[in-house]
Coordinates of C-alpha atoms and ligand atoms in Angstrom, one line a residue:
X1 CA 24.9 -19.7 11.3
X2 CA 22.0 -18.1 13.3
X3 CA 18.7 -18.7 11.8
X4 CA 17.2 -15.6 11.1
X5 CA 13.5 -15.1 12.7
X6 CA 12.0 -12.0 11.8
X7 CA 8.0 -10.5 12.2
X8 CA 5.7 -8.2 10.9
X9 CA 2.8 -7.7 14.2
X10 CA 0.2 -5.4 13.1
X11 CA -2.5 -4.1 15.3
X12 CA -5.4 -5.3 13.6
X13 CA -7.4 -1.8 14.0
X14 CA -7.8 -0.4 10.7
X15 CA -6.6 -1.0 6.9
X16 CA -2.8 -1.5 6.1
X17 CA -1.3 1.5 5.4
X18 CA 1.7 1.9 2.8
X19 CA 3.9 2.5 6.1
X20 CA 3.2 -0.6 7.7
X21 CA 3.2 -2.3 4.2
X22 CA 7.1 -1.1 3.7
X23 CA 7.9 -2.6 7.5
X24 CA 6.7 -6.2 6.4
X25 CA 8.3 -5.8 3.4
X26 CA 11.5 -5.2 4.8
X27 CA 11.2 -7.8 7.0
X28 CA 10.1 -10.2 4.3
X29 CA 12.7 -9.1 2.6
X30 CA 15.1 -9.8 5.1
X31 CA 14.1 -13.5 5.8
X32 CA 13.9 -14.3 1.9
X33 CA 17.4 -13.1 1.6
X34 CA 19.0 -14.8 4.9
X35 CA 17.2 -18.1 4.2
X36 CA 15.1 -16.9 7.2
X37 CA 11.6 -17.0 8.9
X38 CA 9.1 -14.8 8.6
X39 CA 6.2 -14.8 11.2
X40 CA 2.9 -12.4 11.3
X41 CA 1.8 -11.9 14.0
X42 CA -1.7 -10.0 14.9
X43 CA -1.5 -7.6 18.2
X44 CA -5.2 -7.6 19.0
X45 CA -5.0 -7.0 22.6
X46 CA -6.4 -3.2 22.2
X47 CA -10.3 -4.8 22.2
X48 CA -11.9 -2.0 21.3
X49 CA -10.2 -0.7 18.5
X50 CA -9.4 -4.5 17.2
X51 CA -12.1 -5.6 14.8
X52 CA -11.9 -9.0 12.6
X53 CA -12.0 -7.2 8.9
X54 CA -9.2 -5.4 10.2
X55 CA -7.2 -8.9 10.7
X56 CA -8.9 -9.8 6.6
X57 CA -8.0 -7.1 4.9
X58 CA -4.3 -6.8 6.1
X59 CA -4.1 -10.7 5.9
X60 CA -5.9 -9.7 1.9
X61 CA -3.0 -7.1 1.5
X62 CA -0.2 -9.0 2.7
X63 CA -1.7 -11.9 0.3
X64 CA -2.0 -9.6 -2.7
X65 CA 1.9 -7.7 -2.2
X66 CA 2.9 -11.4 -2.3
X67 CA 4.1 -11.0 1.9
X68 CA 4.1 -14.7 1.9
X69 CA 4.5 -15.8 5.9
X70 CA 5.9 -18.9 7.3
X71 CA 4.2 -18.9 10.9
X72 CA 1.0 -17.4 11.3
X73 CA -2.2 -16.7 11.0
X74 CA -4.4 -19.4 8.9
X75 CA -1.3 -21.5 8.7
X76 CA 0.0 -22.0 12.7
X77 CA 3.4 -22.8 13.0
X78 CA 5.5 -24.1 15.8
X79 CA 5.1 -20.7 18.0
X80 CA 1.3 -20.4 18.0
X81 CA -1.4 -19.0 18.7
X82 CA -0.4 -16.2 16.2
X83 CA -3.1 -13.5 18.0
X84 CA -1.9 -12.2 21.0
X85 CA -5.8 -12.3 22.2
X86 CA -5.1 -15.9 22.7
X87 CA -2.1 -15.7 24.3
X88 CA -3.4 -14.0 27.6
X89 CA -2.1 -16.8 30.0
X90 CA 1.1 -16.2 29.2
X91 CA 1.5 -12.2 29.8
X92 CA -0.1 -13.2 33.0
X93 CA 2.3 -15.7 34.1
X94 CA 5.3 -13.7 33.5
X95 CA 3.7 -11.2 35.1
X96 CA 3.4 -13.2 38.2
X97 CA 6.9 -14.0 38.0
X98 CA 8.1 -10.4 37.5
X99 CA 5.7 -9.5 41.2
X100 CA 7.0 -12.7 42.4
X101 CA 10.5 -11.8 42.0
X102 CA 10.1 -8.0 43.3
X103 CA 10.5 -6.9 39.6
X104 CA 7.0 -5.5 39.4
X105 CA 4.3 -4.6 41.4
X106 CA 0.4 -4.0 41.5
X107 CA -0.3 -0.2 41.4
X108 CA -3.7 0.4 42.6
X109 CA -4.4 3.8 41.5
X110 CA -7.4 5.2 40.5
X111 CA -7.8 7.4 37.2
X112 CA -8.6 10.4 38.9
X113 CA -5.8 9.6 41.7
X114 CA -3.2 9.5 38.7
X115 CA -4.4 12.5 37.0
X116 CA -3.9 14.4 40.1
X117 CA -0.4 13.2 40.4
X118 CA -0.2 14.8 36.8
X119 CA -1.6 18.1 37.6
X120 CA 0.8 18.7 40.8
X121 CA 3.8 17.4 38.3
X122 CA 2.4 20.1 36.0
X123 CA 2.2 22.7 38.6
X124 CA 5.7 22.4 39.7
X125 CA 7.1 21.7 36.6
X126 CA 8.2 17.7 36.4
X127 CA 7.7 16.0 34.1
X128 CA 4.5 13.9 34.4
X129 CA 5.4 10.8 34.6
X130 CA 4.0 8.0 37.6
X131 CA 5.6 8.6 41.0
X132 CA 5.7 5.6 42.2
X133 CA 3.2 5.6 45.2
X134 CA 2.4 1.7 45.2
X135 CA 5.9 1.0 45.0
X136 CA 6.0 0.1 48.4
X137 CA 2.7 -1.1 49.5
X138 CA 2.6 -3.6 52.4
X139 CA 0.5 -6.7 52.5
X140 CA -2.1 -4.9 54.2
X141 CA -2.4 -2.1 52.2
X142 CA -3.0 -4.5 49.3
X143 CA -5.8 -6.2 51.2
X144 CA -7.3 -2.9 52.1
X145 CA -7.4 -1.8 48.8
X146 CA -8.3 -4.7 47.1
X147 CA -11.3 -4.9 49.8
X148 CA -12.4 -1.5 48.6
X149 CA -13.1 -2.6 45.5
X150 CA -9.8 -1.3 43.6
X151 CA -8.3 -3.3 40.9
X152 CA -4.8 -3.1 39.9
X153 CA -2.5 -3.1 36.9
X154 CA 1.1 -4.3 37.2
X155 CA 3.9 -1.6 36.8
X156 CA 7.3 -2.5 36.4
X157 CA 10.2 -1.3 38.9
X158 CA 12.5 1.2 36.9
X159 CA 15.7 1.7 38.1
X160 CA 15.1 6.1 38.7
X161 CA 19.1 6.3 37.8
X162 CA 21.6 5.1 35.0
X163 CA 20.7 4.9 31.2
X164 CA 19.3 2.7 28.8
X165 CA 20.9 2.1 25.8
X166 CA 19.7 0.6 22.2
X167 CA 22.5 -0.6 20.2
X168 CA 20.3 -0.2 16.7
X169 CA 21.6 -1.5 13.8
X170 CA 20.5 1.4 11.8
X171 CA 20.9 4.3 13.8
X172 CA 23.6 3.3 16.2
X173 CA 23.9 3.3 19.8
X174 CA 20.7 5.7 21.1
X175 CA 21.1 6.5 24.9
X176 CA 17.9 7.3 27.4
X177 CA 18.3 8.5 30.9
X178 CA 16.0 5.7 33.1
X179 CA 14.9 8.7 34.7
X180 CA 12.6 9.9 31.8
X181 CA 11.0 6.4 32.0
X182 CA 8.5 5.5 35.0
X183 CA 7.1 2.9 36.3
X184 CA 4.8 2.1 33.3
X185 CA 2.2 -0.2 33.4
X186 CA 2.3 -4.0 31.7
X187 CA -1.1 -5.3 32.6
X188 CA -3.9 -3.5 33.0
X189 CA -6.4 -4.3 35.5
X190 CA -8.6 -6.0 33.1
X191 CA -6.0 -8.4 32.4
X192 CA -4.4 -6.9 28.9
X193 CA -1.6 -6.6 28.5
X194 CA 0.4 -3.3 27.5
X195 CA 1.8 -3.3 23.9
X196 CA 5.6 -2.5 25.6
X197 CA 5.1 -5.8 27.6
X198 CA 3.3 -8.3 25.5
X199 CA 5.6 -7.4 22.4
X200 CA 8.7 -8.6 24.8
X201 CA 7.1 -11.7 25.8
X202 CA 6.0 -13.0 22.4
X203 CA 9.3 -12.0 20.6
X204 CA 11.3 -13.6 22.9
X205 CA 8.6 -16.7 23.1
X206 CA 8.9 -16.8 19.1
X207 CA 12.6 -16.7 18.7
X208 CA 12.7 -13.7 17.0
X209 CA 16.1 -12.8 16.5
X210 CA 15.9 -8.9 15.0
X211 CA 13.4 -6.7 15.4
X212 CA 12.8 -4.4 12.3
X213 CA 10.0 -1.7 12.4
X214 CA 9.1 1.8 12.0
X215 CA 11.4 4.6 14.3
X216 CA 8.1 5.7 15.9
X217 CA 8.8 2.8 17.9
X218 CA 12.3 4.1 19.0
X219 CA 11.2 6.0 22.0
X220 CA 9.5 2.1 23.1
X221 CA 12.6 0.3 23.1
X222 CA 14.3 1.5 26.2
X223 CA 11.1 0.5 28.4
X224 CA 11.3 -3.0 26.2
X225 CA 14.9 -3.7 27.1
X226 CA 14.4 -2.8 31.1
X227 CA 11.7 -5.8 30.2
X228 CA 14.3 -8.0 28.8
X229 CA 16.4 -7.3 31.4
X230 CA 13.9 -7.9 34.1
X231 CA 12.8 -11.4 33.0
X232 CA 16.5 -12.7 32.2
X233 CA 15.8 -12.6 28.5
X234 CA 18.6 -12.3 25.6
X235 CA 18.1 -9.2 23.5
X236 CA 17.2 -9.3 20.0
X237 CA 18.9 -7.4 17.5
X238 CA 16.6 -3.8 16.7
X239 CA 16.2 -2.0 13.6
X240 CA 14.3 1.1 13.2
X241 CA 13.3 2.2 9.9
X242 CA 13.2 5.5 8.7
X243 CA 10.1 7.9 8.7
X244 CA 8.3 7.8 5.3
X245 CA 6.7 11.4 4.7
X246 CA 4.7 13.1 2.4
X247 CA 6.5 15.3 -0.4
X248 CA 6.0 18.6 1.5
X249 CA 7.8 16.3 4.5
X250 CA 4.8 16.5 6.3
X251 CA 3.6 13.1 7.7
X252 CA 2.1 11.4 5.2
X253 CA -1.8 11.1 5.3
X254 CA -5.1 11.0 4.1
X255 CA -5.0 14.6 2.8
X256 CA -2.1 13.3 0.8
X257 CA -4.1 11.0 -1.2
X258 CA -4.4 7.0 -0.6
X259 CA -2.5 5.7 2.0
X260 CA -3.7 2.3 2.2
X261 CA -2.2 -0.7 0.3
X262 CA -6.3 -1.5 -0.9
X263 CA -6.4 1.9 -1.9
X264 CA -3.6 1.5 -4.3
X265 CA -5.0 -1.9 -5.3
X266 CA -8.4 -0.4 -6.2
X267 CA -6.7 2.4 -8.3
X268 CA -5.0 0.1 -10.6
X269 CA -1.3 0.0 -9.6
X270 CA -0.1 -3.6 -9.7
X271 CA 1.6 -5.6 -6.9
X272 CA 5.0 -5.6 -8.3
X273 CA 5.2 -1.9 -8.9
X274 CA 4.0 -0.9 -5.5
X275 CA 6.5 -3.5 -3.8
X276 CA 9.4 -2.6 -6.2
X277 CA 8.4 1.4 -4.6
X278 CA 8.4 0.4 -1.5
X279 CA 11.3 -1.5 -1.1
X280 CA 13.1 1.6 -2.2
X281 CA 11.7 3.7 0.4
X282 CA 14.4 3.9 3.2
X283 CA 16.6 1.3 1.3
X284 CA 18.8 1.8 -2.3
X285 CA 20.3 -1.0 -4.1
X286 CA 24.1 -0.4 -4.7
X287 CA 23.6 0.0 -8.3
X288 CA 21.4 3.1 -10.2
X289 CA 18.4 1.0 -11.3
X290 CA 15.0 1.5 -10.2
X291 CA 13.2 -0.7 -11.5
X292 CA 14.0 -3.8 -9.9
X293 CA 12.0 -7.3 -10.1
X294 CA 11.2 -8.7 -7.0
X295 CA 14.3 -11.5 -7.1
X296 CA 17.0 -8.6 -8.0
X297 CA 15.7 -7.0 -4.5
X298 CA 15.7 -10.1 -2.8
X299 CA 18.9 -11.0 -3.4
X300 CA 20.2 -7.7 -3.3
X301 CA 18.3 -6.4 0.4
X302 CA 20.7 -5.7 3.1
X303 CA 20.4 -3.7 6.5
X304 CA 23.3 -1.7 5.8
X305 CA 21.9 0.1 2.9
X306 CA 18.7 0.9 4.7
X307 CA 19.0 4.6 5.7
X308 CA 19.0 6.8 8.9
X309 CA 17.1 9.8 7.4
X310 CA 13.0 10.1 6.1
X311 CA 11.9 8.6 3.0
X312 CA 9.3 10.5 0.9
X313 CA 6.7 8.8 -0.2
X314 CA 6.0 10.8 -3.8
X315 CA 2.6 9.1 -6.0
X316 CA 4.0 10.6 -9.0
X317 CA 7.3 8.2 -8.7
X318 CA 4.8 5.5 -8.0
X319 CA 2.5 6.1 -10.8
X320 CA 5.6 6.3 -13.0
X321 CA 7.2 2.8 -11.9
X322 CA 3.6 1.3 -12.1
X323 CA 3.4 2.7 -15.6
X324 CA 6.8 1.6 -16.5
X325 CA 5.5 -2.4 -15.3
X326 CA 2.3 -2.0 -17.2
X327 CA 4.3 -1.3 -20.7
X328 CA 7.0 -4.4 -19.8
X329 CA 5.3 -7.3 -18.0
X330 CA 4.6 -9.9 -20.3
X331 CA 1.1 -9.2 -21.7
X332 CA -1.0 -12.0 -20.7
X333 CA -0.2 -10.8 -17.4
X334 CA -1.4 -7.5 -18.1
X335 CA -4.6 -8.9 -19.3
X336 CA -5.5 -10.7 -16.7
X337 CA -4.4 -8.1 -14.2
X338 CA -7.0 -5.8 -16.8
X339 CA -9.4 -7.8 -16.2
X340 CA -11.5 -7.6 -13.4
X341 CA -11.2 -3.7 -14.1
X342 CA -13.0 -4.0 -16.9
X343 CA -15.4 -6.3 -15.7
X344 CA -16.0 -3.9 -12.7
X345 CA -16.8 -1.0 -15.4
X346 CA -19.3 -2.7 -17.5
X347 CA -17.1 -3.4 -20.5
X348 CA -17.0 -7.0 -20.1
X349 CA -19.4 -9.8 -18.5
X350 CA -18.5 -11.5 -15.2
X351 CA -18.0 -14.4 -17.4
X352 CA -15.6 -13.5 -20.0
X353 CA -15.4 -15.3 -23.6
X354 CA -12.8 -16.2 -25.8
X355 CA -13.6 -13.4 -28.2
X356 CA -13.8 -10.6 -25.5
X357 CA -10.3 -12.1 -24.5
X358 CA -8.9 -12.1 -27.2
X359 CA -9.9 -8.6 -28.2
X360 CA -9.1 -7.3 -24.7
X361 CA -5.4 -9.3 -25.4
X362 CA -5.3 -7.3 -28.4
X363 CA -6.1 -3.7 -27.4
X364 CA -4.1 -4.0 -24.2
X365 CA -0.9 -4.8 -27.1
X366 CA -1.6 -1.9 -28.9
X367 CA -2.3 0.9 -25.9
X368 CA -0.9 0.1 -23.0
X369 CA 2.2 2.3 -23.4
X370 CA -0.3 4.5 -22.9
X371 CA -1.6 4.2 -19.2
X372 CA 0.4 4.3 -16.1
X373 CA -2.5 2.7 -14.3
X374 CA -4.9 -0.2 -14.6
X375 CA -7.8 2.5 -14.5
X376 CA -6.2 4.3 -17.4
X377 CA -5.7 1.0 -18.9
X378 CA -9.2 0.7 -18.8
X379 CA -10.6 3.7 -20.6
X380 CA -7.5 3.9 -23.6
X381 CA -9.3 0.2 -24.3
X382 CA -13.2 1.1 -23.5
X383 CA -13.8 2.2 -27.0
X384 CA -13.0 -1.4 -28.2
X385 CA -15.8 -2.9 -26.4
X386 CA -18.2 -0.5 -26.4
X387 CA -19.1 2.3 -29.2
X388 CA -21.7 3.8 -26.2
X389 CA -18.4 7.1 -26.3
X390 CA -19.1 11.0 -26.5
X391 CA -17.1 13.2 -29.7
X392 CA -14.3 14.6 -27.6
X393 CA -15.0 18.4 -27.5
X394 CA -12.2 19.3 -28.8
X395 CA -11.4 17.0 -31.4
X396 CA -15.3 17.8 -32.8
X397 CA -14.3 21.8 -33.3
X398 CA -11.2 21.0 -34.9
X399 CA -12.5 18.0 -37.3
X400 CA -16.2 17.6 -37.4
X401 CA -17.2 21.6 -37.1
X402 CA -15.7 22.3 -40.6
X403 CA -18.4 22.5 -43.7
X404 CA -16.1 19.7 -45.9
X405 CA -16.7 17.7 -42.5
X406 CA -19.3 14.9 -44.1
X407 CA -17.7 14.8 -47.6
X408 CA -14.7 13.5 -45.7
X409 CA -16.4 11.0 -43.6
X410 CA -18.5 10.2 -46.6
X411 CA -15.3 9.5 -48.2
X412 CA -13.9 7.4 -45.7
X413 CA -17.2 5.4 -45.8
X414 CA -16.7 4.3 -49.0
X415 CA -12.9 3.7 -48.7
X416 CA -13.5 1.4 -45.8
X417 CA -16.5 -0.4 -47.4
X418 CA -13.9 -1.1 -50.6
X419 CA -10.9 -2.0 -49.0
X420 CA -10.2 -5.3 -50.5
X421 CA -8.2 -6.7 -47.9
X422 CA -9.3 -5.1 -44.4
X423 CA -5.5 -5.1 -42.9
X424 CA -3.3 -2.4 -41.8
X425 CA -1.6 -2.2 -44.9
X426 CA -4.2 -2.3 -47.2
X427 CA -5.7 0.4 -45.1
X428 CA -2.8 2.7 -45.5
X429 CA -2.0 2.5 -48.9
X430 CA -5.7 3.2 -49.7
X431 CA -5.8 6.2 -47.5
X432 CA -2.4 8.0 -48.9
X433 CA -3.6 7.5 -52.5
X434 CA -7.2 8.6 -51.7
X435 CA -5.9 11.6 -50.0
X436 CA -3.6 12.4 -53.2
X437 CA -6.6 12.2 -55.8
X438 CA -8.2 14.9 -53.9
X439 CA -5.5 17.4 -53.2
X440 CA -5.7 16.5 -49.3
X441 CA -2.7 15.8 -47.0
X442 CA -3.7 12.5 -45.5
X443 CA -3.9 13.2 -41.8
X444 CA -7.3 15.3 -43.3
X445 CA -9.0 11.7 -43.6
X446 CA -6.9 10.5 -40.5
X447 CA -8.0 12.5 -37.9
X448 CA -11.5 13.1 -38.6
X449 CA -11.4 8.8 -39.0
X450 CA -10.0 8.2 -35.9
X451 CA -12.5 10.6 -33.9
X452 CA -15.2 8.8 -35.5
X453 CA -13.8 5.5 -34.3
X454 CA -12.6 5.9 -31.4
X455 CA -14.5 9.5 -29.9
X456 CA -10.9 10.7 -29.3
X457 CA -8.0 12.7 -30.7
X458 CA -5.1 11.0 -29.6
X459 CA -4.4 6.7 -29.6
X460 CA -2.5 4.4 -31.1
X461 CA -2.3 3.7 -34.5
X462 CA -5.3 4.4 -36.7
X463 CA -4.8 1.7 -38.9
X464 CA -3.8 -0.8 -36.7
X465 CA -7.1 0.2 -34.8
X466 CA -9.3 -0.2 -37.6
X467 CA -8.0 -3.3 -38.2
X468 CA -8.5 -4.9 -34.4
X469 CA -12.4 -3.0 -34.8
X470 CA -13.2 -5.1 -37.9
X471 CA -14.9 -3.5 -41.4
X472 CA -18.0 -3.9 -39.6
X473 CA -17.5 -2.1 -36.8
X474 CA -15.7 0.9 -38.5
X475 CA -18.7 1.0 -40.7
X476 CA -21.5 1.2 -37.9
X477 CA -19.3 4.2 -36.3
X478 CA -18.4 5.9 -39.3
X479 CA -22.7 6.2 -40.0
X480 CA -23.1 7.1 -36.2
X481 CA -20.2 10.0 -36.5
X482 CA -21.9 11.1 -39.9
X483 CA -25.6 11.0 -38.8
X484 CA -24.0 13.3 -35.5
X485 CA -22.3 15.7 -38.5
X486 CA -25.3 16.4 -39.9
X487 CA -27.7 15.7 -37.7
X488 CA -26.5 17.0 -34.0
X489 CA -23.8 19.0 -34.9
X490 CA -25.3 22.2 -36.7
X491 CA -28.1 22.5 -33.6
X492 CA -25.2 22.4 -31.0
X493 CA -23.4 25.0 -33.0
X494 CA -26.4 27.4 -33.4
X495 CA -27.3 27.2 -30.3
X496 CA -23.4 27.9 -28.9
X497 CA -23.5 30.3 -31.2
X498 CA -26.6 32.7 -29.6
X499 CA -25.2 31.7 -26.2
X500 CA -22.1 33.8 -27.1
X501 CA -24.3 36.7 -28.5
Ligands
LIG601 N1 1.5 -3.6 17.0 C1 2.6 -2.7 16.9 C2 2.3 -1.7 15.7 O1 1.4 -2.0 14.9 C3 3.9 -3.4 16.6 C4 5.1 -2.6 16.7 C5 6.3 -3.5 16.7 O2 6.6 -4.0 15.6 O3 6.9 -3.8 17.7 O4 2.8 -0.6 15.7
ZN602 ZN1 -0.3 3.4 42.3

């Protein structure tokens, strides 16, 4: 059987975007599941736009997914160098071959000479395209020019008639008429290469046996295969993946919200759920489920089931999957996914304890089914490690406004400082009977309890939290919520009050 090389080849000019983060995934997925090879390679030849934290923080993204690679950068491989920048003597040495062989030639056309060439096209309504004007230079026009100071790219010879056809695996067999396609330029005349051109060489130099990328790259592939076919080079095997857009089926961009894989990161969705989304954007599993681990995809990943038309990228489906991991992972991954989040925000030191672990074990246990994101994760624990929280607005009007407002917290003062046992249990049986002796339903002592403790109205529950806060704790929050009934609270009200006069 053919052994399956595959690669993801990034232009290192800005973050990695969820687009280009679906392409490696694909192709990752591909090699995994064929037993294959997957190479990254970094297209850097664009040296202005090109900068090296571009190369980091896709090479951090692709770490962080868990893209693993087999050749590339930081670990080499048998095909290296891995950066086209460093692979400049071999676009030039083909090049020479294709001049050599009457394949190409050296157009030496100014800017301004080509943009006139445009305009007349304009004006008489062609399309724009180079005419070929050096196509047939002599030797002594090449010296003349040279002399004068002109340096030249290298254009390759289209054929004006006949087609060019890509067989793709996913869309079928896409036809182009050869005379939509010019003679485009491979090397510019500072050397670079052109992405059409250097792409050919390096895939065919690496062995790469399918190509798999995004369709914007459809409308490339002609002029790539006139390259194959020039040099004498097999073809490789394409696959264009579909379009992901934006839920209005716009493209998707910034105005959309995060686009970048950091982004994501930053916000709190995990790894897994953002692969698991992405592998089912332009591929579906045979089955119904969604929510795949990553070894159910792998094995399950197939070209034929990736499909011809757009995928939307929706957030809300994201944020639901990501949700749907934080609740099932097994929690000490949770927690240590958790975190650096909540060492970012303050709530824990850089070095974290054994106490502040456990605690942050134990809150993430009894919230998490509460947070779709890390960030959310975050603030449904905060009030465990720190008792720094505002009265929620609306919990204070509805149980700290009332007169009978300190009596209760007065009460629960003194049922929390007699508990015998400081459990759950305990807890609750106290509170139902308490409630009973004085004619109150026992939510009454619940809720105004659990805003004191916690500054909220909603959480998990209350007895369970008192228990992880300790006797201690409750106590110190149940003075600070009573000193704010009696002390805070009537001024804020009075003055409310005359502003609504
Ligand atoms: N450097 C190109 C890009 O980032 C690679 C396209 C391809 O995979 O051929 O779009
Ligand atoms: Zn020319």
């Amino acid at each position: 059987m053919e052994k399956i090389r595959v690669r993801f080849a990034p232009s290192p000019t800005g973050k990695l975007h969820v687009g280009g983060a679906r392409t490696a995934l694909f192709n990752w997925l591909w090699a995994r599941h064929t037993g294959g090879t997957f190479v990254l390679r970094i297209e850097d030849t664009d040296t202005e736009r090109s900068t090296q934290a571009s190369v980091d923080q896709i090479i951090s993204s692709l770490s962080w997914l868990g893209l693993d690679w087999d050749e590339g950068p930081k670990i080499g491989g048998e095909y290296g160098p891995y950066f086209q920048s460093q692979r400049l003597h071999h676009y030039e040495e083909k090049a020479q071959e294709l001049i050599d062989k009457g394949a190409a030639y050296l157009c030496y056309c100014t800017p301004e000479e080509l943009e006139a060439e445009r305009e007349r096209a304009r004006r008489q309504g062609r399309a724009p395209g180079y005419t070929g004007r050096c196509r047939n230079l002599t030797e002594k026009d090449r010296v003349q020019l040279a002399a004068a100071g002109r340096e030249p790219v290298v254009r390759l010879r289209v054929p004006a008639e006949g087609e060019t056809v890509v067989d793709d695996l996913i869309r079928g067999r896409v036809v182009f008429k050869n005379n939509i396609l010019d003679d485009f330029v491979i090397l510019k005349s500072n050397g670079m290469p052109t992405y059409n051109y250097a792409c050919v060489i390096d895939d065919h130099a690496m062995n790469i046996t399918h190509i798999m990328r995004a369709e914007e790259h459809l409308s490339n592939t002609p002029r790539q295969i006139l390259l194959y076919e020039a040099l004498g080079y097999e073809l490789p095997r394409f696959a264009h993946v579909p379009m992901i857009l934006a839920p209005d089926r716009s493209k998707l961009s910034k105005r959309h919200g995060a686009t970048s894989v950091e982004e994501f990161r930053h916000r709190g969705y995990l790894s897994k759920a953002l692969v698991n989304f992405l592998s089912l954007l332009g591929w579906s599993p045979e089955g119904t489920d969604e929510i795949m681990p990553l070894d159910r995809i792998v094995a399950e990943f197939s070209l034929d089931r990736i499909a011809k038309t757009a995928a939307v990228f929706d957030v809300k489906k994201l944020t639901w999957m990501n949700g749907n991991y934080i609740r099932e992972l097994p929690l000490a991954e949770i927690v240590t996914e958790v975190l650096p989040f909540m060492q970012k925000h303050g709530f824990i030191g850089a070095k974290a304890t054994p106490a502040e672990l456990e605690l942050l074990t134990k809150s993430v246990k009894l919230t998490r089914d509460r947070a779709k994101t890390l960030e959310e994760l975050v603030d449904v624990v905060s009030y465990f490690f720190s008792a720094e929280f505002q009265f929620e607005e609306k919990g204070v009007q509805k149980h700290f406004a009332s007169a009978g407002a300190a009596v209760i917290l007065e009460t629960v003062k003194n049922l929390v400082s007699s508990v015998t046992s400081f459990d759950q249990q305990a807890l609750e049986e106290l509170y139902r009977a308490r409630a009973k002796e004085l004619g109150l339903k026992p939510a009454q002592l619940i809720h105004p309890t659990r805003l004191a403790l916690s500054g909220r109205t909603i959480g998990p529950g209350l007895f369970e939290l008192m228990e992880l806060l300790g006797r201690d704790q409750c106590l110190v929050r149940l003075e600070r919520a009573l000193k704010f009934v009696q002390d805070e609270l009537p001024a804020q009200l009075a003055a409310a009050e005359k502003g609504t006069e």
